[in-house]
CSV table of C-alpha atoms in Angstrom, one decimal:
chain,number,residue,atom,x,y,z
A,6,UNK,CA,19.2,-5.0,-19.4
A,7,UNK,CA,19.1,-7.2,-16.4
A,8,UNK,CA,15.8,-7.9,-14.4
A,9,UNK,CA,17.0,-5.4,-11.9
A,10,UNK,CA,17.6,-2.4,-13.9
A,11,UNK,CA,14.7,-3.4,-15.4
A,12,UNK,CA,13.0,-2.9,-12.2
A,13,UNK,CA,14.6,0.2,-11.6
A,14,UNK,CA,13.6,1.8,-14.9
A,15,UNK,CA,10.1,0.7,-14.3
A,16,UNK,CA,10.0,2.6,-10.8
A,17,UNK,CA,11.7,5.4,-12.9
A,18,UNK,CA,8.8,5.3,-15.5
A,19,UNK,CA,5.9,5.4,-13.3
A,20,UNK,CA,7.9,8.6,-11.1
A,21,UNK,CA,7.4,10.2,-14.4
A,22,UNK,CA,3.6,9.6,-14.9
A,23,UNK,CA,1.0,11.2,-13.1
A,24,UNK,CA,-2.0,9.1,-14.9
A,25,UNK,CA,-1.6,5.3,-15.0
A,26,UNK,CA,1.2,3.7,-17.3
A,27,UNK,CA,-0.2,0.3,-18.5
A,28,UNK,CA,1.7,-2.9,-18.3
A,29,UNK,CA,1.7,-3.4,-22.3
A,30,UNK,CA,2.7,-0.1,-22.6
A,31,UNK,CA,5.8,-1.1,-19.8
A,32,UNK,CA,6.7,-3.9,-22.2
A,33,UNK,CA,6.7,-2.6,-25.5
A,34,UNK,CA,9.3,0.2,-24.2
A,35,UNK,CA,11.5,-2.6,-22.5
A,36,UNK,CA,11.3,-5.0,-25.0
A,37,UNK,CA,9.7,-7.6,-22.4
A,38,UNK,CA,6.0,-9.5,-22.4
A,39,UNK,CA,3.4,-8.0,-20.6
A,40,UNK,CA,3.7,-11.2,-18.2
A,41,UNK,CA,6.9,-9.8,-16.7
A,42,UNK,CA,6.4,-6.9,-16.1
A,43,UNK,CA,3.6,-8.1,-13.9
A,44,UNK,CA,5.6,-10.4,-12.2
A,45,UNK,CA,8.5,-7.4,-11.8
A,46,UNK,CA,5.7,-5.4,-10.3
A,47,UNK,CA,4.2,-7.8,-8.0
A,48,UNK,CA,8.1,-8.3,-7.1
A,49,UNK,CA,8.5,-4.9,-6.5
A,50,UNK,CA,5.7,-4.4,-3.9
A,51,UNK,CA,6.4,-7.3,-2.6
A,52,UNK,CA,9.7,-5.1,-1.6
A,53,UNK,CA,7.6,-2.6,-0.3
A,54,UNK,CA,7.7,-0.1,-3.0
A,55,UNK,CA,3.9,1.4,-3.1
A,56,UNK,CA,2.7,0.7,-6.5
A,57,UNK,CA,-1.1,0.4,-7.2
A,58,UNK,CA,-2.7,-1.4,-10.1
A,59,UNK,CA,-5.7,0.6,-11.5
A,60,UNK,CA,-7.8,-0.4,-14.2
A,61,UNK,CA,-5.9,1.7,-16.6
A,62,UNK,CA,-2.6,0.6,-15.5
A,63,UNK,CA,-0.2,1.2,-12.5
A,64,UNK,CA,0.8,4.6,-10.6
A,65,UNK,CA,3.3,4.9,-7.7
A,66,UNK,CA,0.7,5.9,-4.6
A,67,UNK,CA,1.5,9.0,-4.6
A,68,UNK,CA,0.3,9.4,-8.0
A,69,UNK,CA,-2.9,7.7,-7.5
A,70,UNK,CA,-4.4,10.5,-4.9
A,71,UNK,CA,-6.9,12.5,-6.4
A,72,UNK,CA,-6.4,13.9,-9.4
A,73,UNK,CA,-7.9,17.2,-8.6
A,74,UNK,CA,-6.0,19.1,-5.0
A,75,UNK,CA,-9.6,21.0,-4.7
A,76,UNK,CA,-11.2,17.1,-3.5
A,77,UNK,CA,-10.5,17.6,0.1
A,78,UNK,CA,-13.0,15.8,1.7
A,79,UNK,CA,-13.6,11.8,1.4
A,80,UNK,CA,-16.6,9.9,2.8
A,81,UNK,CA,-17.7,5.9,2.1
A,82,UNK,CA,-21.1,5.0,0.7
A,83,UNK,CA,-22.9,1.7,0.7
A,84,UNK,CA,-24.4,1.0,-3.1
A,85,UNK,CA,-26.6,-1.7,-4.6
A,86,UNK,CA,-27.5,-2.2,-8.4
A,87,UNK,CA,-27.2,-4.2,-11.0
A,88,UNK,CA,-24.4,-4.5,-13.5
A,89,UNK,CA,-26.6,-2.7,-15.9
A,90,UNK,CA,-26.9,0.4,-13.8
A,91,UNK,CA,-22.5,0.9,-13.2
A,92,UNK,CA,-22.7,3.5,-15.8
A,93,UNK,CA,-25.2,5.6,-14.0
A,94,UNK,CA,-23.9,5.2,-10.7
A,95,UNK,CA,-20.4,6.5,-11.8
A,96,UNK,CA,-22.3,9.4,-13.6
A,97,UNK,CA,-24.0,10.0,-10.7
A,98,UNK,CA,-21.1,10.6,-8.6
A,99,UNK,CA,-18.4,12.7,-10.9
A,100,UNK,CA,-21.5,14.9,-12.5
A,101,UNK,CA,-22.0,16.2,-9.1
A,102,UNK,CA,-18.4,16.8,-8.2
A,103,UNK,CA,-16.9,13.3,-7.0
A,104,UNK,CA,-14.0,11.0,-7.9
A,105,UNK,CA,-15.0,7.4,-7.0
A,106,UNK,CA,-11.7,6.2,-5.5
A,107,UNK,CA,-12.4,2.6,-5.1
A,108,UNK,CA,-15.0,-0.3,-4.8
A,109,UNK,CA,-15.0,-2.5,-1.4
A,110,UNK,CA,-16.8,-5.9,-1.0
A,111,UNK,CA,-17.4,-7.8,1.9
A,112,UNK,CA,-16.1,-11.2,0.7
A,113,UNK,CA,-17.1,-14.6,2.9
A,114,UNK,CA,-14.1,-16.0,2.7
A,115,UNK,CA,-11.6,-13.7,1.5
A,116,UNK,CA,-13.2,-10.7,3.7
A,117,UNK,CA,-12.8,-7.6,2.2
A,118,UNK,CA,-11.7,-7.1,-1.5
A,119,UNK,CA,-10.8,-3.6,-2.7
A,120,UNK,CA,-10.6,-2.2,-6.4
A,121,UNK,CA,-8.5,0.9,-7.0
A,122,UNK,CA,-11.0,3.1,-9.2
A,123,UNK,CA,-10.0,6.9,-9.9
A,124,UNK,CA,-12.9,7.6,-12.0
A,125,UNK,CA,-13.0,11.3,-11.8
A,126,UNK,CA,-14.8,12.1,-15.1
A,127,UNK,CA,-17.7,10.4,-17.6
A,128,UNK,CA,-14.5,9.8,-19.9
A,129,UNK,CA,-12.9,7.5,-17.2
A,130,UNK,CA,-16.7,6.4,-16.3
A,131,UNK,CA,-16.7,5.2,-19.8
A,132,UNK,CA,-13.6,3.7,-20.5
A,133,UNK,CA,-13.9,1.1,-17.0
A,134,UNK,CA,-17.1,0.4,-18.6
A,135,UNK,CA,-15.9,-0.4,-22.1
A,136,UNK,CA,-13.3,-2.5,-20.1
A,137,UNK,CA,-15.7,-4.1,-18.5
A,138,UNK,CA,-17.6,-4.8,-21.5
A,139,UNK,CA,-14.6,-5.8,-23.4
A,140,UNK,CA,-12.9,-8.5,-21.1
A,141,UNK,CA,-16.0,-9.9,-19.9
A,142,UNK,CA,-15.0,-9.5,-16.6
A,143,UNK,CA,-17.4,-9.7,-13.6
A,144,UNK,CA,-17.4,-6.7,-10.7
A,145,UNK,CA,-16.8,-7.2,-7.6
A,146,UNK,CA,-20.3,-6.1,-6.6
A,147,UNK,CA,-21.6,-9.3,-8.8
A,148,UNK,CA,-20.0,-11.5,-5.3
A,149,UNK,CA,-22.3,-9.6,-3.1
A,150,UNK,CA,-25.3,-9.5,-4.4
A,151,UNK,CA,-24.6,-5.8,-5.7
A,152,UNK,CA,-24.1,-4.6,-2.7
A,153,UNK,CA,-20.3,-2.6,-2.4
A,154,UNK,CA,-18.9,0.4,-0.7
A,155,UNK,CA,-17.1,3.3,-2.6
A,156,UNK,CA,-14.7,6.3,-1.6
A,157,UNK,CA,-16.0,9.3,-2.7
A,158,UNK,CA,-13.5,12.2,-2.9
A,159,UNK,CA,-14.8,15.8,-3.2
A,160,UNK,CA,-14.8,19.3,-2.6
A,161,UNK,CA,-17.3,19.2,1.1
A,162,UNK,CA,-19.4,17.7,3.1
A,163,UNK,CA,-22.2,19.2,1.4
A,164,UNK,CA,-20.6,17.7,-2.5
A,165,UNK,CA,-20.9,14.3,-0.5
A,166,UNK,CA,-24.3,14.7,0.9
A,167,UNK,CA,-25.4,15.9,-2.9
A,168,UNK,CA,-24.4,12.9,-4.0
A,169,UNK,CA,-25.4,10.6,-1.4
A,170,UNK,CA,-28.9,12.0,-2.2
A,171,UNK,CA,-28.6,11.8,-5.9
A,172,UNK,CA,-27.6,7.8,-5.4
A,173,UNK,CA,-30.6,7.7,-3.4
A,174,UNK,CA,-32.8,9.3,-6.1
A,175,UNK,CA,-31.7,6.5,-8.2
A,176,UNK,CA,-32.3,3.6,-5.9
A,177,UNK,CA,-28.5,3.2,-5.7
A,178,UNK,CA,-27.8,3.9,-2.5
A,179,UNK,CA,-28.2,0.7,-0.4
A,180,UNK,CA,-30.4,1.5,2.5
A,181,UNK,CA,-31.7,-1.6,5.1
């Protein structure tokens, strides 16, 4: 297999998926290192084809909406904490109804930096944290002084509010 039907059989893989297919994974089915499949997927969005990198792997961008059709409504939060308290923030948020659908920071040089999330569940709250843990990997918050924005997708308004207030409760919610 060439390096373009290689391509083509990864966009054909991930039009099969509907939760993220990792880039080990990628390379074990097409005999290839993990290295290039990365580089065939940075190649193909450099071509424009709209594939997202999550922390569990990649998804074509239609994939990577909400998981759930009933999260209709979307509203942006500001958050501060420390590393420590991730886990309850993320718990905070999908045990009232939410999906955190990404992490913003306001970078000083770089502006803003966005992570793609989709943590929907305490079992995807868990396994970004374990990640975390794992590759000893800073978040994005640790640039800012904890201080990040997050997409919230749920059911209403009044889901959002719920959890605005619960953050709040938790002295997560950054307020000047």
């Amino acid at each position: 297999m060439d390096a373009a039907q290689r391509r083509e059989s990864i966009i054909a893989r991930l039009r099969q998926e509907s939760e993220p297919f990792s880039a080990s994974k990628l390379a074990k089915q097409l005999g290839v290192s993990r290295q290039v499949i990365v580089g065939d997927v940075s190649l193909l969005r450099a071509s424009g084809v709209d594939i997202i990198a999550t922390p569990r792997g990649y998804v074509l961008d239609a994939a990577a909406r909400s998981k759930n059709t009933h999260r209709q409504y979307t509203g942006t939060i500001a958050c501060q904490h420390t590393g420590n308290q991730t886990k309850q923030e993320l718990y905070a948020v999908v045990d009232k109804g939410g999906e955190l659908l990404d992490v913003i920071v306001e970078h000083p040089i770089y502006g803003e930096l966005a992570g793609r999330l989709n943590i929907a569940s305490r079992k995807d709250a868990d396994r970004f944290t374990k990640r975390v843990l794992e590759t000893e990997t800073g978040l994005l918050s640790d640039l800012t002084n904890g201080i990040h924005l997050h997409t919230i997708a749920c059911e209403d308004s009044e889901t959002f509010e719920e959890i605005k207030e619960e953050l709040k409760r938790l002295n997560i919610l950054y307020v000047s």
